Coordinates of C-alpha atoms and ligand atoms in Angstrom, one line a residue:
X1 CA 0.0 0.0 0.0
X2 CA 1.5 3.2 -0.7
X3 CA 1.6 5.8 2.2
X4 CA 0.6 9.2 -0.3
X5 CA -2.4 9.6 -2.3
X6 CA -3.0 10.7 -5.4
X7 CA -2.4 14.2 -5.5
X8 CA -1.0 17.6 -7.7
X9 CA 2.4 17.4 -5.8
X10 CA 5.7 16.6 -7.7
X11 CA 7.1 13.3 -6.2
X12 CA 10.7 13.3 -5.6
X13 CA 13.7 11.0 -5.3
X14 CA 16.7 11.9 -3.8
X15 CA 19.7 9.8 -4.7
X16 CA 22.4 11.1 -2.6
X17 CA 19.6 12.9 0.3
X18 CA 22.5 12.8 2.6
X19 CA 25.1 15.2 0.7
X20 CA 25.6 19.1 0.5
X21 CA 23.4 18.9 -2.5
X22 CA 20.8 16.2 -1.1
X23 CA 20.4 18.3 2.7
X24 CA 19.8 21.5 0.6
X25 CA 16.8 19.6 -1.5
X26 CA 15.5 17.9 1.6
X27 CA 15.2 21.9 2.9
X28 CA 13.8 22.9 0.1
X29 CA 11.3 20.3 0.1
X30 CA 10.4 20.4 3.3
X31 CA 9.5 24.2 2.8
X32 CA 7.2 23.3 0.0
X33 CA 5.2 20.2 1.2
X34 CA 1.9 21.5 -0.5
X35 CA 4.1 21.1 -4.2
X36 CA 6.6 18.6 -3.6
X37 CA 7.0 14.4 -1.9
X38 CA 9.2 12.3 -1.3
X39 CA 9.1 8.9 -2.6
X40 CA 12.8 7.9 -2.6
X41 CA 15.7 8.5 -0.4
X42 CA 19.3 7.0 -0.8
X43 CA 22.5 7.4 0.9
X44 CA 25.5 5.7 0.7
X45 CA 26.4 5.4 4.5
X46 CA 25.2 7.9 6.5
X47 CA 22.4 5.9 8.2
X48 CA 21.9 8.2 10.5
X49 CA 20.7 11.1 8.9
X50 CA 19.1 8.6 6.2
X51 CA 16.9 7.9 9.1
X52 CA 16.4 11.1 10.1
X53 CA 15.7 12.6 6.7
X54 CA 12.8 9.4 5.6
X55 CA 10.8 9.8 8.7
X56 CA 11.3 14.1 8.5
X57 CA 9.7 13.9 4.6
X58 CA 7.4 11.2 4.8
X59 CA 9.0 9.4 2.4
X60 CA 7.8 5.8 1.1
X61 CA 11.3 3.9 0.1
X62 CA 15.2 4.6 1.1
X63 CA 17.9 2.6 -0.1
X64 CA 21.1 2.6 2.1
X65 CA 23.9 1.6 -0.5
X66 CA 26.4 0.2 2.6
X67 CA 24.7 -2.7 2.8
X68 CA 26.3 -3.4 6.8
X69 CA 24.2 -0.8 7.4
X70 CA 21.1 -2.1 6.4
X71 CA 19.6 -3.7 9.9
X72 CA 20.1 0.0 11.4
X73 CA 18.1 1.5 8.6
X74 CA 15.2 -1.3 8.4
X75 CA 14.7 -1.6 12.1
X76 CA 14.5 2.2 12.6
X77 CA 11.9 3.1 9.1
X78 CA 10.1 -0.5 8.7
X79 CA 7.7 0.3 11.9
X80 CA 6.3 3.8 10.3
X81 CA 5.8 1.6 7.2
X82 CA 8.9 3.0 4.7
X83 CA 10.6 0.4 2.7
X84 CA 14.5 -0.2 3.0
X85 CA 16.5 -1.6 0.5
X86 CA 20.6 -1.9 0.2
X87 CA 22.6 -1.5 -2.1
X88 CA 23.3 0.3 -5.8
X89 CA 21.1 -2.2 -7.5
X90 CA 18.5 -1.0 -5.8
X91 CA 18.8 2.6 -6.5
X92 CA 19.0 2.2 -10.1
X93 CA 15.7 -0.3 -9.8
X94 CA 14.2 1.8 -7.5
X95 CA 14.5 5.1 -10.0
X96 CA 12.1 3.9 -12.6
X97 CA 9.2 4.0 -10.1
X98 CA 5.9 5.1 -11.6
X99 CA 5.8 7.1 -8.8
X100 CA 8.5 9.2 -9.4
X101 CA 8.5 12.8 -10.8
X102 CA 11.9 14.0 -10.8
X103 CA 15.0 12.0 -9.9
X104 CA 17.8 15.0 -8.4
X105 CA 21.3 13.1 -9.0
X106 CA 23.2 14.6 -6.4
X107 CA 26.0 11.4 -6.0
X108 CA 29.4 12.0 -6.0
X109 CA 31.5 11.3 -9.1
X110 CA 31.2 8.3 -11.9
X111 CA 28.8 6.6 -9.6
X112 CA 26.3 8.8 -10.5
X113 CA 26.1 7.5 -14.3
X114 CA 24.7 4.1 -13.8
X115 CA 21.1 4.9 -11.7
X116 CA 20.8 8.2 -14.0
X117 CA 21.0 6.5 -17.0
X118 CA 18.1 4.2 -15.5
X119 CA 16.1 7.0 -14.5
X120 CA 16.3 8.9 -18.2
X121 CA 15.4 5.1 -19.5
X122 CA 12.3 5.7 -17.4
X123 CA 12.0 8.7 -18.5
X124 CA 12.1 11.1 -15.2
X125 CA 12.7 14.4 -15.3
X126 CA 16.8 15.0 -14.4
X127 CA 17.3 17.4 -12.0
X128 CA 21.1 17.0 -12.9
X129 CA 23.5 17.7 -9.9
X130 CA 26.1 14.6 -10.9
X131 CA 28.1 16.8 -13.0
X132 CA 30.5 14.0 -13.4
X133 CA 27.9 11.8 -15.6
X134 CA 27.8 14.2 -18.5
X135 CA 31.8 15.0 -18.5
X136 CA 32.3 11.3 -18.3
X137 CA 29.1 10.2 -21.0
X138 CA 27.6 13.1 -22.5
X139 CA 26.9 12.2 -26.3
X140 CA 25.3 8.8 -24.4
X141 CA 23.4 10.5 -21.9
X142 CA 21.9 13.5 -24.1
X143 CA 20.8 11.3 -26.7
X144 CA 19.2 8.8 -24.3
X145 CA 17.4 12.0 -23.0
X146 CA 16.5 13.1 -25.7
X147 CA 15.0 9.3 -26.8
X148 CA 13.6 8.3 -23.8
X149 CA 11.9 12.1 -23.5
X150 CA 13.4 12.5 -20.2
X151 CA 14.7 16.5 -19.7
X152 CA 18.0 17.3 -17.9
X153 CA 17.6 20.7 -15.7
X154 CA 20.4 21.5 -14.2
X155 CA 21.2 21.9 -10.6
X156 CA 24.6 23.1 -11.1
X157 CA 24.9 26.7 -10.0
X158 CA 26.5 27.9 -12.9
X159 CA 24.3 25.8 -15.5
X160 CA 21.1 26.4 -13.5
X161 CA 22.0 30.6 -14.4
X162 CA 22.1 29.6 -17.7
X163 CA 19.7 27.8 -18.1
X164 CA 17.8 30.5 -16.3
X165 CA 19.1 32.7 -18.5
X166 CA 17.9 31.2 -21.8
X167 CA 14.1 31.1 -20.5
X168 CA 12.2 33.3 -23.0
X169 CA 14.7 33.5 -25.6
X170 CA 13.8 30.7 -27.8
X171 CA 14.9 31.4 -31.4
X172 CA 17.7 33.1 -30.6
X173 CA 20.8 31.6 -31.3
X174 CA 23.1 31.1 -28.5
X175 CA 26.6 33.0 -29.6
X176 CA 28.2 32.4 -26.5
X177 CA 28.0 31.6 -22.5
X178 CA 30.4 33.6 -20.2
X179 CA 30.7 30.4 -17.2
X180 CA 31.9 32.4 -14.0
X181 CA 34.5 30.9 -11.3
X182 CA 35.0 32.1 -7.8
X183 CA 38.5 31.3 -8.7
X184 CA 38.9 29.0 -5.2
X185 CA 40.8 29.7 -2.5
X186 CA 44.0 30.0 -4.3
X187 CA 43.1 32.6 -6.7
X188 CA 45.8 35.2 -5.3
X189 CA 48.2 32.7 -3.9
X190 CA 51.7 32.3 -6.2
X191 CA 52.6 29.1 -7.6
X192 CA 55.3 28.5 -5.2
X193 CA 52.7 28.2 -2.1
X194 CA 50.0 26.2 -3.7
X195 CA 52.8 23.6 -4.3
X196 CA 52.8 22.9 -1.1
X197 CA 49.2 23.7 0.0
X198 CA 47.5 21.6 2.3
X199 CA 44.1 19.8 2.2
X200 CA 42.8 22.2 5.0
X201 CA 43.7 25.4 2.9
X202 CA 42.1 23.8 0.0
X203 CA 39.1 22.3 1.8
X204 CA 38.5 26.6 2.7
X205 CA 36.6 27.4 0.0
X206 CA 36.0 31.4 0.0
X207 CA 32.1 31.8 -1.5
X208 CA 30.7 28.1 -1.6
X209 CA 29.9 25.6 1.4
X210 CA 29.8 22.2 -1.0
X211 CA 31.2 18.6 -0.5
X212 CA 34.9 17.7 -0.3
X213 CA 35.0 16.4 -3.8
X214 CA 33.9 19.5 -5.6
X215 CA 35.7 21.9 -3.1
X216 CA 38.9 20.5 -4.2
X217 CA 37.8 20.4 -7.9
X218 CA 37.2 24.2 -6.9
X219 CA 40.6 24.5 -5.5
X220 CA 42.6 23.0 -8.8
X221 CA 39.5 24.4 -11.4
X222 CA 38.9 21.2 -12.2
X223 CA 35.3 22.1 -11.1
X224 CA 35.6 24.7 -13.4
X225 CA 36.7 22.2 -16.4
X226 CA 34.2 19.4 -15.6
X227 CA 31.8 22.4 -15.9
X228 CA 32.7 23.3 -19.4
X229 CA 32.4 20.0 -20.8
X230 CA 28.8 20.1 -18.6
X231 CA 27.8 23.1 -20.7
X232 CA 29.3 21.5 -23.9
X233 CA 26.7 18.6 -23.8
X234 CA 23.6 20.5 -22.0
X235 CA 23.5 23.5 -24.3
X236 CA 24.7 21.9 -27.0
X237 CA 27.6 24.4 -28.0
X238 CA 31.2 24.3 -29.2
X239 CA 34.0 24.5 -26.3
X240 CA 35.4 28.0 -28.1
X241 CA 31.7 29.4 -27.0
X242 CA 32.5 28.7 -23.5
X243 CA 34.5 31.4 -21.8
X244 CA 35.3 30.8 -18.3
X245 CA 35.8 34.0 -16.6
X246 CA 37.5 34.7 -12.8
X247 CA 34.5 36.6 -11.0
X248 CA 35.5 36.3 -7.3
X249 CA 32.5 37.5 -5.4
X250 CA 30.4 34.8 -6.9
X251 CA 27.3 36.8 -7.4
X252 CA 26.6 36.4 -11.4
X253 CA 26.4 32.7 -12.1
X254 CA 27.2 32.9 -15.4
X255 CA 25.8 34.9 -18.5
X256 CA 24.8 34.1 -21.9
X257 CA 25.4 36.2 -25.0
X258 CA 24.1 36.1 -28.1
X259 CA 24.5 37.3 -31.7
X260 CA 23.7 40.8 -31.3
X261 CA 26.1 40.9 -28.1
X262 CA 23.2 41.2 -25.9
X263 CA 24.4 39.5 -23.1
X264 CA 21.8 38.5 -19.5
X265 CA 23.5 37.5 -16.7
X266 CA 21.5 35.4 -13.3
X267 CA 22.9 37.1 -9.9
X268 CA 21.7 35.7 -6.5
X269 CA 24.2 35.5 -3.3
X270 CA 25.6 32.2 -3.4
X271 CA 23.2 29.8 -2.1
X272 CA 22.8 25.9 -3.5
X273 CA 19.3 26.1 -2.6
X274 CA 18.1 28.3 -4.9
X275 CA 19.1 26.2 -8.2
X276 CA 18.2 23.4 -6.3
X277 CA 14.3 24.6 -5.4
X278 CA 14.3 26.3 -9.7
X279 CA 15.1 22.9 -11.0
X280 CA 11.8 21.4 -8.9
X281 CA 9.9 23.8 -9.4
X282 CA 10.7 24.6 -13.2
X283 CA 8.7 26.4 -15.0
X284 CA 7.5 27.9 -11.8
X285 CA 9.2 30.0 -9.3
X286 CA 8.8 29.7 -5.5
X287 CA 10.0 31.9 -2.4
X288 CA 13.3 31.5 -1.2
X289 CA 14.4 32.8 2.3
X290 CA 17.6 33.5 0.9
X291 CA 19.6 36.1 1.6
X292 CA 18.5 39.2 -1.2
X293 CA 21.1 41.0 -3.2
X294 CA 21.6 44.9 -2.2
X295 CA 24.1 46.4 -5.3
X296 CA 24.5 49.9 -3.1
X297 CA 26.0 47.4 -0.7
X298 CA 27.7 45.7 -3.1
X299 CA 29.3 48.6 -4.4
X300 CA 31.8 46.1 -6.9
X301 CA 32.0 43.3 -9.0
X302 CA 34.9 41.9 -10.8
X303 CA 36.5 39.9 -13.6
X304 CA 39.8 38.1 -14.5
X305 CA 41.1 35.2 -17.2
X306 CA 41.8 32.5 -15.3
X307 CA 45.8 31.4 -14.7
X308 CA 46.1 28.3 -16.5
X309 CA 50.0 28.7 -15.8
X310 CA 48.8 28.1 -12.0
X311 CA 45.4 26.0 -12.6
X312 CA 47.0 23.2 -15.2
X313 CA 44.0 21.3 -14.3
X314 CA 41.9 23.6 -16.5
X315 CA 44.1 23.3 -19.3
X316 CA 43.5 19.8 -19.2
X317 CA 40.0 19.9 -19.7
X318 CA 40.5 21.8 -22.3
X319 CA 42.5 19.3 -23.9
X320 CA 40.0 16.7 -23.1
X321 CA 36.8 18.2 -24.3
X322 CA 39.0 19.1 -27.7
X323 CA 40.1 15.1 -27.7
X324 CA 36.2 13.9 -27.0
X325 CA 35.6 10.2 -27.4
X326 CA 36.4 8.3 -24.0
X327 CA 39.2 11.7 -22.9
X328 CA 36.7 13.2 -20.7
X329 CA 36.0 10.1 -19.2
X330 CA 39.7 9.1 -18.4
X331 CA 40.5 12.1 -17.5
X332 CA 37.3 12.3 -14.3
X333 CA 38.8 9.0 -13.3
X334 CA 42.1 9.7 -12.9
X335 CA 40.9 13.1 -11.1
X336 CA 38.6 11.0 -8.6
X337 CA 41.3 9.1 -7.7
X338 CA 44.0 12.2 -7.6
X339 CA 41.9 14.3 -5.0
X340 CA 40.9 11.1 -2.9
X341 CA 45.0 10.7 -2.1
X342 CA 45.1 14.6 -2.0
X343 CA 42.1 14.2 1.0
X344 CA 44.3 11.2 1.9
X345 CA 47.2 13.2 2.5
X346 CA 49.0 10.8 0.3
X347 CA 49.7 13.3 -2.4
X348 CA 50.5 17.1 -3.0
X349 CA 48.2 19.4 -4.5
X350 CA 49.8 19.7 -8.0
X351 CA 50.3 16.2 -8.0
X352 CA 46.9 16.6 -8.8
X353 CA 47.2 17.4 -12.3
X354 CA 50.1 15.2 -13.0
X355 CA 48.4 12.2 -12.5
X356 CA 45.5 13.8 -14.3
X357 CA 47.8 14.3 -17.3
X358 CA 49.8 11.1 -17.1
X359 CA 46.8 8.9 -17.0
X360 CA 45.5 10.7 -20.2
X361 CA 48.2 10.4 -22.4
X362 CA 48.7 6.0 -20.9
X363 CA 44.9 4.8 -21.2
X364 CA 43.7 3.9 -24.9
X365 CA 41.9 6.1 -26.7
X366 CA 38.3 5.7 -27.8
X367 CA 36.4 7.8 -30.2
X368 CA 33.1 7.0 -30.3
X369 CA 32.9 4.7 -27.1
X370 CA 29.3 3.2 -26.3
X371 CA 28.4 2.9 -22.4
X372 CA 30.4 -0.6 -22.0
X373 CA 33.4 1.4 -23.0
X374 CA 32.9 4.2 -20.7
X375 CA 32.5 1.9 -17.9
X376 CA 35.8 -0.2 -18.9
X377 CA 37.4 3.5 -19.7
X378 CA 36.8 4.2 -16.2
X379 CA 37.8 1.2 -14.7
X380 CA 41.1 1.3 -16.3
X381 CA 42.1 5.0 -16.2
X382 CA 41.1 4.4 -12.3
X383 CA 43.8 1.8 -12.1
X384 CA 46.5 3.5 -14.0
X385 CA 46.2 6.1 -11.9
X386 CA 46.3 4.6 -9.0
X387 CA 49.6 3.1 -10.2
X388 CA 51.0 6.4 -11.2
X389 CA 50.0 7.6 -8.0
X390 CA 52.0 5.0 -5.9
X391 CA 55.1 6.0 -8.1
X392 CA 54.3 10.1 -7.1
X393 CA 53.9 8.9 -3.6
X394 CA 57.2 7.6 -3.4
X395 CA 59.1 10.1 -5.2
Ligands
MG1 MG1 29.2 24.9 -10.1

């Protein structure tokens, strides 16, 4: 028997409720109970505010993916009637639910591909906060959306002002999108010091309170190239169209100019929430209790190029997104595994993007690589990094 009745509200699953991204939506969600449900939670191991978060929304099924953890989960949800489940299996079953609306991918990294991939198959509405999944598969993914009828709306903050940006403008052509970078916290430092930054000065991220994973990405603008090659495959334009520009106090978004050099920009003080809520409520717009811009107060805003001389990392996206095929794909790999020994403490920070650069140029080369080869691509560009990164660690 299912716990929620029919109604007008927009039913919701989380995967990855228990993340920066998945805490946010659960807020959001639970400000707007008269539009949105939740029908699915999942988490990877954080039981406890799994538990927390199911019997908070209401919601009818959570999957914990640790499956230890499992017995904690069921014994704590089962009596108010939710269903548990374990495992990654389960998520990716779980996704194509009738009664599911909009599926918000907010996992971490390459796992995100496999249960979105179900989801557009089932053709949900992707609220698209697993970046990684289009940098690693985006001809695959944007043509199973477009097949299977199942829209990506971006969560992404910089992709979500874009996107924003482009409402009402249909027929005109899209000459080129300006993607703004907070720069991270080593925007002024020299060369010499972020050599030998630690993970604590990286992990200080100046505008953005976000998971490890991406605030590192921040910190080498990695982000920023994972982002690129986002905007390549979700507006569907030519890497020289995407400029990233250095725009430190984070207020425009991004901006999107077009052929008559008009150019619209979406500003908002930094807050997750508020692409978060627009890609759930899309078309419609909802309050926020965000904090509201005042430009009097704001007196400034400014501009750079970004330092690719400091942020190699960049640079290799660029030379990834020009390569295409499988190159994305190796090269997210190889950067999962760099910043997990940088967060280890195994490695330094430009180590980063040496083993990022070294595992491109050693894993083979696929241009027109179906889903089987993306998975094996990221399997084996995992492991050759891994063994480049046991040679770094004992230099
Ligand atoms: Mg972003």
């Amino acid at each position: 028997m299912e716990k929620h009745s029919q109604t007008n509200k927009k039913r919701i699953a989380i995967l990855g409720s228990t993340g920066s991204i998945g805490r946010q939506a659960v807020d959001v969600i639970r400000r707007h109970r008269d539009l949105f449900e939740v029908e699915l939670l999942t988490a990877n191991n954080n039981s406890g505010l799994l538990i927390r978060q199911a019997l908070e929304t209401d919601a009818n099924n959570v999957v914990i993916c640790n499956g230890d953890k499992y017995r904690e989960v069921a014994d704590a949800l089962q009596p108010h009637y939710i269903k548990v489940f374990a495992g990654m299996d389960s998520v990716c079953d779980l996704v194509t639910s009738d009664n599911i609306d909009i599926v918000l991918t907010a996992l971490v990294g390459f796992s995100g591909l496999r249960p979105t991939v179900a989801a557009i198959k089932a053709g949900k509405v992707i609220a698209l906060a697993n970046k990684e999944t289009l940098v690693a598969a985006g001809a695959i993914v944007t043509a199973l959306s477009r097949a299977y009828n199942a829209p990506i709306l971006p969560v992404d903050s910089e992709h979500s002002a874009i996107f924003q940006c482009l409402q009402g403008t249909s027929g005109a052509r899209l000459a080129k999108i300006h993607l703004t970078a907070s720069g991270g916290p080593f925007r002024t430092w020299d060369k010499e010091s972020i050599a030998v930054a630690t993970r604590d000065d990286a992990l200080k991220h100046p505008k953005w309170d976000m998971g490890s994973k991406v605030t590192i990405d921040s910190a080498t603008m990695m982000n920023k190239g994972l982002e690129v090659i986002e905007a390549k495959w979700l507006f569907g334009v030519r890497p020289d169209q995407i400029e990233v520009v250095v725009h430190p106090e984070s207020i425009i978004h991004s901006m999107v100019e077009f052929d008559d050099g008009a150019v619209l920009a979406q500003l908002a003080h930094p807050d997750m929430r508020e692409p978060i809520q627009y890609a759930l409520s899309y078309p419609d717009r909802l309050t926020l209790d965000n904090r509201k811009l005042n430009f009097a107060e704001l007196g400034q805003l400014t501009f750079y190029a970004p330092d690719i001389e400091k942020f190699p990392a960049l640079g290799l996206a660029y030379e990834a997104i020009a390569l295409g095929g499988n190159m994305p794909c190796i090269m997210n790999a190889a950067n999962e595994v760099a910043v997990k020994a940088f967060l280890d403490g195994e490695i330094g920070f430009y180590d980063i993007s040496g083993i990022i650069g070294e595992t491109m140029s050693g894993v083979d080369f696929v241009s027109e690589p179906d889903l089987d080869t993306i998975f094996m691509t990221d399997r084996e560009a995992a492991a050759k990094a891994v063994s480049i990164l046991k040679t770094h660690c004992h230099r």
